[in-house]
PDB file of C-alpha atoms in Angstrom:
ATOM      1  CA  ALA A   1     236.180  16.404 164.431  1.00  0.00           C
ATOM      2  CA  GLN A   2     233.169  14.247 165.049  1.00  0.00           C
ATOM      3  CA  SER A   3     232.026  11.458 162.771  1.00  0.00           C
ATOM      4  CA  VAL A   4     229.771   8.442 162.800  1.00  0.00           C
ATOM      5  CA  THR A   5     230.109   5.162 160.940  1.00  0.00           C
ATOM      6  CA  GLN A   6     227.224   2.773 160.629  1.00  0.00           C
ATOM      7  CA  LEU A   7     228.872  -0.482 159.771  1.00  0.00           C
ATOM      8  CA  ASP A   8     225.978  -2.085 157.888  1.00  0.00           C
ATOM      9  CA  SER A   9     223.888  -0.396 155.240  1.00  0.00           C
ATOM     10  CA  HIS A  10     221.339  -3.238 155.278  1.00  0.00           C
ATOM     11  CA  VAL A  11     220.382  -5.750 157.961  1.00  0.00           C
ATOM     12  CA  SER A  12     217.799  -8.515 157.581  1.00  0.00           C
ATOM     13  CA  VAL A  13     216.412 -10.481 160.502  1.00  0.00           C
ATOM     14  CA  SER A  14     213.546 -12.869 160.990  1.00  0.00           C
ATOM     15  CA  GLU A  15     210.618 -11.801 163.120  1.00  0.00           C
ATOM     16  CA  GLY A  16     211.220 -12.753 166.737  1.00  0.00           C
ATOM     17  CA  THR A  17     215.032 -12.876 166.438  1.00  0.00           C
ATOM     18  CA  PRO A  18     217.464 -10.337 167.921  1.00  0.00           C
ATOM     19  CA  VAL A  19     218.407  -7.127 166.176  1.00  0.00           C
ATOM     20  CA  LEU A  20     221.914  -5.625 166.200  1.00  0.00           C
ATOM     21  CA  LEU A  21     222.650  -2.384 164.368  1.00  0.00           C
ATOM     22  CA  ARG A  22     226.251  -1.279 164.683  1.00  0.00           C
ATOM     23  CA  CYS A  23     227.562   2.240 165.118  1.00  0.00           C
ATOM     24  CA  ASN A  24     231.063   3.533 165.735  1.00  0.00           C
ATOM     25  CA  TYR A  25     231.790   7.156 166.450  1.00  0.00           C
ATOM     26  CA  SER A  26     234.745   9.456 166.523  1.00  0.00           C
ATOM     27  CA  SER A  27     234.809  12.255 169.049  1.00  0.00           C
ATOM     28  CA  SER A  28     237.490  14.293 170.718  1.00  0.00           C
ATOM     29  CA  TYR A  29     235.635  14.259 174.036  1.00  0.00           C
ATOM     30  CA  SER A  30     232.656  12.623 175.703  1.00  0.00           C
ATOM     31  CA  PRO A  31     229.899  12.890 173.153  1.00  0.00           C
ATOM     32  CA  SER A  32     226.128  12.830 173.182  1.00  0.00           C
ATOM     33  CA  LEU A  33     224.862   9.990 171.031  1.00  0.00           C
ATOM     34  CA  PHE A  34     221.442   9.273 169.613  1.00  0.00           C
ATOM     35  CA  TRP A  35     219.604   6.674 167.590  1.00  0.00           C
ATOM     36  CA  TYR A  36     216.744   7.788 165.357  1.00  0.00           C
ATOM     37  CA  VAL A  37     214.320   5.686 163.340  1.00  0.00           C
ATOM     38  CA  GLN A  38     212.686   6.721 160.089  1.00  0.00           C
ATOM     39  CA  HIS A  39     209.732   4.822 158.693  1.00  0.00           C
ATOM     40  CA  PRO A  40     208.949   5.245 154.984  1.00  0.00           C
ATOM     41  CA  ASN A  41     207.831   8.754 154.109  1.00  0.00           C
ATOM     42  CA  LYS A  42     207.991   9.798 157.739  1.00  0.00           C
ATOM     43  CA  GLY A  43     210.185  12.067 159.822  1.00  0.00           C
ATOM     44  CA  LEU A  44     212.946  10.874 162.105  1.00  0.00           C
ATOM     45  CA  GLN A  45     211.851   9.757 165.549  1.00  0.00           C
ATOM     46  CA  LEU A  46     214.153   9.609 168.548  1.00  0.00           C
ATOM     47  CA  LEU A  47     214.641   6.054 169.821  1.00  0.00           C
ATOM     48  CA  LEU A  48     217.106   6.774 172.588  1.00  0.00           C
ATOM     49  CA  LYS A  49     219.944   9.039 173.672  1.00  0.00           C
ATOM     50  CA  TYR A  50     223.166   8.825 175.654  1.00  0.00           C
ATOM     51  CA  THR A  51     224.336  11.919 177.500  1.00  0.00           C
ATOM     52  CA  SER A  52     227.089  10.666 179.875  1.00  0.00           C
ATOM     53  CA  ALA A  53     224.812   9.072 182.453  1.00  0.00           C
ATOM     54  CA  ALA A  54     224.278   5.285 182.454  1.00  0.00           C
ATOM     55  CA  THR A  55     226.175   3.522 179.688  1.00  0.00           C
ATOM     56  CA  LEU A  56     223.250   1.193 178.950  1.00  0.00           C
ATOM     57  CA  VAL A  57     220.436   3.288 177.565  1.00  0.00           C
ATOM     58  CA  LYS A  58     216.888   2.058 177.179  1.00  0.00           C
ATOM     59  CA  GLY A  59     214.677   3.544 174.529  1.00  0.00           C
ATOM     60  CA  ILE A  60     211.240   3.182 173.084  1.00  0.00           C
ATOM     61  CA  ASN A  61     209.768   0.032 171.526  1.00  0.00           C
ATOM     62  CA  GLY A  62     212.147  -2.294 173.380  1.00  0.00           C
ATOM     63  CA  PHE A  63     215.362  -0.928 171.892  1.00  0.00           C
ATOM     64  CA  GLU A  64     218.475  -0.292 173.904  1.00  0.00           C
ATOM     65  CA  ALA A  65     222.057   0.744 173.218  1.00  0.00           C
ATOM     66  CA  GLU A  66     225.299   0.470 175.109  1.00  0.00           C
ATOM     67  CA  PHE A  67     227.922   3.181 175.106  1.00  0.00           C
ATOM     68  CA  LYS A  68     231.403   1.648 175.075  1.00  0.00           C
ATOM     69  CA  LYS A  69     234.045   4.304 175.267  1.00  0.00           C
ATOM     70  CA  SER A  70     236.956   1.896 174.870  1.00  0.00           C
ATOM     71  CA  GLU A  71     235.484   0.632 171.606  1.00  0.00           C
ATOM     72  CA  THR A  72     234.000   4.000 170.545  1.00  0.00           C
ATOM     73  CA  SER A  73     230.778   2.147 169.819  1.00  0.00           C
ATOM     74  CA  PHE A  74     227.095   2.710 170.405  1.00  0.00           C
ATOM     75  CA  HIS A  75     225.358  -0.347 168.995  1.00  0.00           C
ATOM     76  CA  LEU A  76     221.575  -0.604 168.955  1.00  0.00           C
ATOM     77  CA  THR A  77     219.922  -3.852 170.004  1.00  0.00           C
ATOM     78  CA  LYS A  78     216.504  -5.363 170.475  1.00  0.00           C
ATOM     79  CA  PRO A  79     215.886  -8.872 171.807  1.00  0.00           C
ATOM     80  CA  SER A  80     213.055  -9.747 169.460  1.00  0.00           C
ATOM     81  CA  ALA A  81     212.287  -8.066 166.131  1.00  0.00           C
ATOM     82  CA  HIS A  82     208.766  -7.129 165.191  1.00  0.00           C
ATOM     83  CA  MET A  83     207.455  -6.485 161.696  1.00  0.00           C
ATOM     84  CA  SER A  84     206.851  -2.855 162.640  1.00  0.00           C
ATOM     85  CA  ASP A  85     210.597  -2.412 163.290  1.00  0.00           C
ATOM     86  CA  ALA A  86     211.294  -2.442 159.543  1.00  0.00           C
ATOM     87  CA  ALA A  87     212.663   1.042 158.893  1.00  0.00           C
ATOM     88  CA  GLU A  88     215.824   3.112 158.413  1.00  0.00           C
ATOM     89  CA  TYR A  89     217.930   3.702 161.508  1.00  0.00           C
ATOM     90  CA  PHE A  90     220.368   6.562 162.007  1.00  0.00           C
ATOM     91  CA  CYS A  91     223.126   6.855 164.564  1.00  0.00           C
ATOM     92  CA  VAL A  92     223.946  10.465 165.452  1.00  0.00           C
ATOM     93  CA  VAL A  93     226.726  12.121 167.435  1.00  0.00           C
ATOM     94  CA  SER A  94     226.358  15.620 168.778  1.00  0.00           C
ATOM     95  CA  ASP A  95     229.057  18.239 169.103  1.00  0.00           C
ATOM     96  CA  PRO A  96     227.555  21.092 171.130  1.00  0.00           C
ATOM     97  CA  TRP A  97     230.696  23.201 170.914  1.00  0.00           C
ATOM     98  CA  ASN A  98     230.829  23.307 167.154  1.00  0.00           C
ATOM     99  CA  THR A  99     229.821  26.688 165.852  1.00  0.00           C
ATOM    100  CA  GLY A 100     228.746  25.050 162.624  1.00  0.00           C
ATOM    101  CA  ASN A 101     226.967  21.762 162.226  1.00  0.00           C
ATOM    102  CA  GLN A 102     226.277  20.237 165.613  1.00  0.00           C
ATOM    103  CA  PHE A 103     224.797  16.879 164.646  1.00  0.00           C
ATOM    104  CA  TYR A 104     226.651  14.266 162.634  1.00  0.00           C
ATOM    105  CA  PHE A 105     224.417  11.620 161.085  1.00  0.00           C
ATOM    106  CA  GLY A 106     225.493   8.179 159.990  1.00  0.00           C
ATOM    107  CA  THR A 107     224.507   7.045 156.518  1.00  0.00           C
ATOM    108  CA  GLY A 108     221.745   4.865 157.918  1.00  0.00           C
ATOM    109  CA  THR A 109     221.001   1.168 158.252  1.00  0.00           C
ATOM    110  CA  SER A 110     217.963  -0.250 156.552  1.00  0.00           C
ATOM    111  CA  LEU A 111     216.367  -2.966 158.674  1.00  0.00           C
ATOM    112  CA  THR A 112     214.249  -5.609 156.988  1.00  0.00           C
ATOM    113  CA  VAL A 113     212.168  -7.963 159.124  1.00  0.00           C
ATOM    114  CA  ILE A 114     211.249 -11.248 157.483  1.00  0.00           C
ATOM    115  CA  PRO A 115     207.978 -12.838 158.578  1.00  0.00           C
TER     116      PRO A 115
ATOM    117  CA  ASP B   1     203.613  13.194 166.965  1.00  0.00           C
ATOM    118  CA  SER B   2     206.812  15.200 167.497  1.00  0.00           C
ATOM    119  CA  GLY B   3     205.051  18.535 167.790  1.00  0.00           C
ATOM    120  CA  VAL B   4     206.944  19.938 164.797  1.00  0.00           C
ATOM    121  CA  THR B   5     204.671  20.872 161.896  1.00  0.00           C
ATOM    122  CA  GLN B   6     205.787  21.219 158.313  1.00  0.00           C
ATOM    123  CA  THR B   7     203.798  22.407 155.311  1.00  0.00           C
ATOM    124  CA  PRO B   8     203.248  21.531 152.580  1.00  0.00           C
ATOM    125  CA  LYS B   9     203.739  17.757 152.799  1.00  0.00           C
ATOM    126  CA  HIS B  10     204.121  17.419 149.051  1.00  0.00           C
ATOM    127  CA  LEU B  11     205.029  19.924 146.381  1.00  0.00           C
ATOM    128  CA  ILE B  12     205.486  19.467 142.659  1.00  0.00           C
ATOM    129  CA  THR B  13     206.908  22.302 140.615  1.00  0.00           C
ATOM    130  CA  ALA B  14     208.948  23.043 137.516  1.00  0.00           C
ATOM    131  CA  THR B  15     212.587  23.935 137.026  1.00  0.00           C
ATOM    132  CA  GLY B  16     213.329  27.601 137.523  1.00  0.00           C
ATOM    133  CA  GLN B  17     210.494  28.122 139.950  1.00  0.00           C
ATOM    134  CA  ARG B  18     210.579  29.241 143.581  1.00  0.00           C
ATOM    135  CA  VAL B  19     208.941  27.557 146.570  1.00  0.00           C
ATOM    136  CA  THR B  20     208.621  28.252 150.278  1.00  0.00           C
ATOM    137  CA  LEU B  21     208.566  25.527 152.908  1.00  0.00           C
ATOM    138  CA  ARG B  22     207.207  26.315 156.327  1.00  0.00           C
ATOM    139  CA  CYS B  23     208.018  24.903 159.748  1.00  0.00           C
ATOM    140  CA  SER B  24     206.437  25.441 163.154  1.00  0.00           C
ATOM    141  CA  PRO B  25     208.678  24.169 165.959  1.00  0.00           C
ATOM    142  CA  ARG B  26     207.545  22.449 169.139  1.00  0.00           C
ATOM    143  CA  SER B  27     206.098  24.773 171.710  1.00  0.00           C
ATOM    144  CA  GLY B  28     208.956  26.300 173.692  1.00  0.00           C
ATOM    145  CA  ASP B  29     211.713  25.299 171.268  1.00  0.00           C
ATOM    146  CA  LEU B  30     213.889  28.186 170.186  1.00  0.00           C
ATOM    147  CA  SER B  31     216.147  26.399 167.705  1.00  0.00           C
ATOM    148  CA  VAL B  32     215.099  25.344 164.228  1.00  0.00           C
ATOM    149  CA  TYR B  33     217.225  23.228 161.910  1.00  0.00           C
ATOM    150  CA  TRP B  34     216.687  22.486 158.226  1.00  0.00           C
ATOM    151  CA  TYR B  35     217.905  19.305 156.562  1.00  0.00           C
ATOM    152  CA  GLN B  36     217.754  17.960 153.029  1.00  0.00           C
ATOM    153  CA  GLN B  37     217.434  14.219 152.500  1.00  0.00           C
ATOM    154  CA  SER B  38     218.060  12.702 149.100  1.00  0.00           C
ATOM    155  CA  LEU B  39     218.880   9.171 148.018  1.00  0.00           C
ATOM    156  CA  ASP B  40     222.381   9.980 146.817  1.00  0.00           C
ATOM    157  CA  GLN B  41     223.425  12.515 149.481  1.00  0.00           C
ATOM    158  CA  GLY B  42     221.775  11.193 152.617  1.00  0.00           C
ATOM    159  CA  LEU B  43     220.798  13.669 155.314  1.00  0.00           C
ATOM    160  CA  GLN B  44     222.479  17.038 154.770  1.00  0.00           C
ATOM    161  CA  PHE B  45     222.430  19.880 157.285  1.00  0.00           C
ATOM    162  CA  LEU B  46     221.390  23.154 155.675  1.00  0.00           C
ATOM    163  CA  ILE B  47     220.998  25.828 158.325  1.00  0.00           C
ATOM    164  CA  GLN B  48     220.133  26.498 161.974  1.00  0.00           C
ATOM    165  CA  TYR B  49     218.295  29.398 163.570  1.00  0.00           C
ATOM    166  CA  TYR B  50     218.097  30.195 167.243  1.00  0.00           C
ATOM    167  CA  ASN B  51     215.530  32.668 168.527  1.00  0.00           C
ATOM    168  CA  GLY B  52     215.352  34.476 165.225  1.00  0.00           C
ATOM    169  CA  GLU B  53     219.050  34.614 164.467  1.00  0.00           C
ATOM    170  CA  GLU B  54     221.083  32.468 162.101  1.00  0.00           C
ATOM    171  CA  ARG B  55     223.337  30.288 164.249  1.00  0.00           C
ATOM    172  CA  ALA B  56     225.009  27.835 161.888  1.00  0.00           C
ATOM    173  CA  LYS B  57     225.215  27.203 158.193  1.00  0.00           C
ATOM    174  CA  GLY B  58     225.846  23.934 156.453  1.00  0.00           C
ATOM    175  CA  ASN B  59     225.682  22.860 152.833  1.00  0.00           C
ATOM    176  CA  ILE B  60     223.077  25.402 151.846  1.00  0.00           C
ATOM    177  CA  LEU B  61     223.153  26.618 148.263  1.00  0.00           C
ATOM    178  CA  GLU B  62     223.108  30.324 147.494  1.00  0.00           C
ATOM    179  CA  ARG B  63     219.766  29.782 145.733  1.00  0.00           C
ATOM    180  CA  PHE B  64     218.317  28.752 149.090  1.00  0.00           C
ATOM    181  CA  SER B  65     217.577  31.038 151.994  1.00  0.00           C
ATOM    182  CA  ALA B  66     215.802  30.766 155.303  1.00  0.00           C
ATOM    183  CA  GLN B  67     214.589  32.851 158.171  1.00  0.00           C
ATOM    184  CA  GLN B  68     213.007  32.478 161.571  1.00  0.00           C
ATOM    185  CA  PHE B  69     210.249  34.851 162.519  1.00  0.00           C
ATOM    186  CA  PRO B  70     209.435  36.434 165.919  1.00  0.00           C
ATOM    187  CA  ASP B  71     206.814  33.758 166.561  1.00  0.00           C
ATOM    188  CA  LEU B  72     209.653  31.222 165.999  1.00  0.00           C
ATOM    189  CA  HIS B  73     208.238  29.597 162.907  1.00  0.00           C
ATOM    190  CA  SER B  74     210.717  29.260 160.082  1.00  0.00           C
ATOM    191  CA  GLU B  75     210.593  29.303 156.311  1.00  0.00           C
ATOM    192  CA  LEU B  76     213.006  27.810 153.805  1.00  0.00           C
ATOM    193  CA  ASN B  77     212.945  29.481 150.409  1.00  0.00           C
ATOM    194  CA  LEU B  78     214.235  27.562 147.401  1.00  0.00           C
ATOM    195  CA  SER B  79     214.630  29.478 144.148  1.00  0.00           C
ATOM    196  CA  SER B  80     215.752  28.813 140.566  1.00  0.00           C
ATOM    197  CA  LEU B  81     214.892  25.212 141.207  1.00  0.00           C
ATOM    198  CA  GLU B  82     216.791  22.454 139.459  1.00  0.00           C
ATOM    199  CA  LEU B  83     215.971  18.783 139.019  1.00  0.00           C
ATOM    200  CA  GLY B  84     218.600  17.928 141.610  1.00  0.00           C
ATOM    201  CA  ASP B  85     216.753  19.891 144.270  1.00  0.00           C
ATOM    202  CA  SER B  86     214.101  17.176 144.379  1.00  0.00           C
ATOM    203  CA  ALA B  87     214.341  15.798 147.903  1.00  0.00           C
ATOM    204  CA  LEU B  88     212.697  15.510 151.275  1.00  0.00           C
ATOM    205  CA  TYR B  89     213.231  18.643 153.351  1.00  0.00           C
ATOM    206  CA  PHE B  90     213.052  18.242 157.107  1.00  0.00           C
ATOM    207  CA  CYS B  91     212.701  20.774 159.810  1.00  0.00           C
ATOM    208  CA  ALA B  92     213.762  19.891 163.349  1.00  0.00           C
ATOM    209  CA  SER B  93     213.589  21.851 166.563  1.00  0.00           C
ATOM    210  CA  ARG B  94     215.085  21.736 169.990  1.00  0.00           C
ATOM    211  CA  GLN B  95     214.810  23.833 173.091  1.00  0.00           C
ATOM    212  CA  GLY B  96     218.277  25.282 173.382  1.00  0.00           C
ATOM    213  CA  SER B  97     221.010  26.433 171.112  1.00  0.00           C
ATOM    214  CA  ASN B  98     223.422  23.579 171.732  1.00  0.00           C
ATOM    215  CA  THR B  99     221.819  21.104 174.136  1.00  0.00           C
ATOM    216  CA  GLY B 100     219.177  18.444 173.834  1.00  0.00           C
ATOM    217  CA  GLU B 101     217.929  16.235 171.074  1.00  0.00           C
ATOM    218  CA  LEU B 102     216.288  17.157 167.816  1.00  0.00           C
ATOM    219  CA  PHE B 103     212.588  16.666 167.180  1.00  0.00           C
ATOM    220  CA  PHE B 104     211.771  16.255 163.500  1.00  0.00           C
ATOM    221  CA  GLY B 105     208.750  17.151 161.463  1.00  0.00           C
ATOM    222  CA  GLU B 106     207.389  14.762 158.861  1.00  0.00           C
ATOM    223  CA  GLY B 107     209.062  16.606 156.037  1.00  0.00           C
ATOM    224  CA  SER B 108     208.121  18.332 152.818  1.00  0.00           C
ATOM    225  CA  ARG B 109     208.667  16.259 149.713  1.00  0.00           C
ATOM    226  CA  LEU B 110     209.695  18.476 146.809  1.00  0.00           C
ATOM    227  CA  THR B 111     209.575  17.176 143.267  1.00  0.00           C
ATOM    228  CA  VAL B 112     211.044  19.364 140.539  1.00  0.00           C
ATOM    229  CA  LEU B 113     210.008  18.409 136.997  1.00  0.00           C
TER     230      LEU B 113
END
């Protein structure tokens, strides 16, 4: 079965400092992995996705994530936080062969950016 | 803008009532997913439709039902509403049945009083 664990429910960083949001996954085979961002009272927006191509994935707004199979991790990083990055972030693993639910969402990490 | 449209954006109703939430997927997307997001339960998968047919069912209550029409828009019907049904309901679409990423609408916020 697939599952996702976001290791931090809340992360606070100062503006201009690096961001690290941690995600570990469980999958019985090579998964597709995604990071979504949700700003207050908004829908979820795709930041980036991994689908078995390059292990370092670049996304929108300067975010990137590295797929590490040996560590079953897919951590999200950004070199320099901006105030507009304050939001909820969700790590998602996809199981296309499941006849039921195909997307497994983490519980989310709330990112606060301190001016 | 994801291209997925949901209406209404906000809805306030009373316990015992029935509401219908509507979703128009991105142009060309055949799959529609419904999710419920609440503070205590997080993001819960409700149901998926693909090209008009139910494809997968999640934690959807019997009081809830959905359908996807020939023009591919979808409706989620919530009946005999309870206070605990207050939540943000998201629709998402994707092109295929089991490939590609989800594109989310902005959600319908339901408040049951």
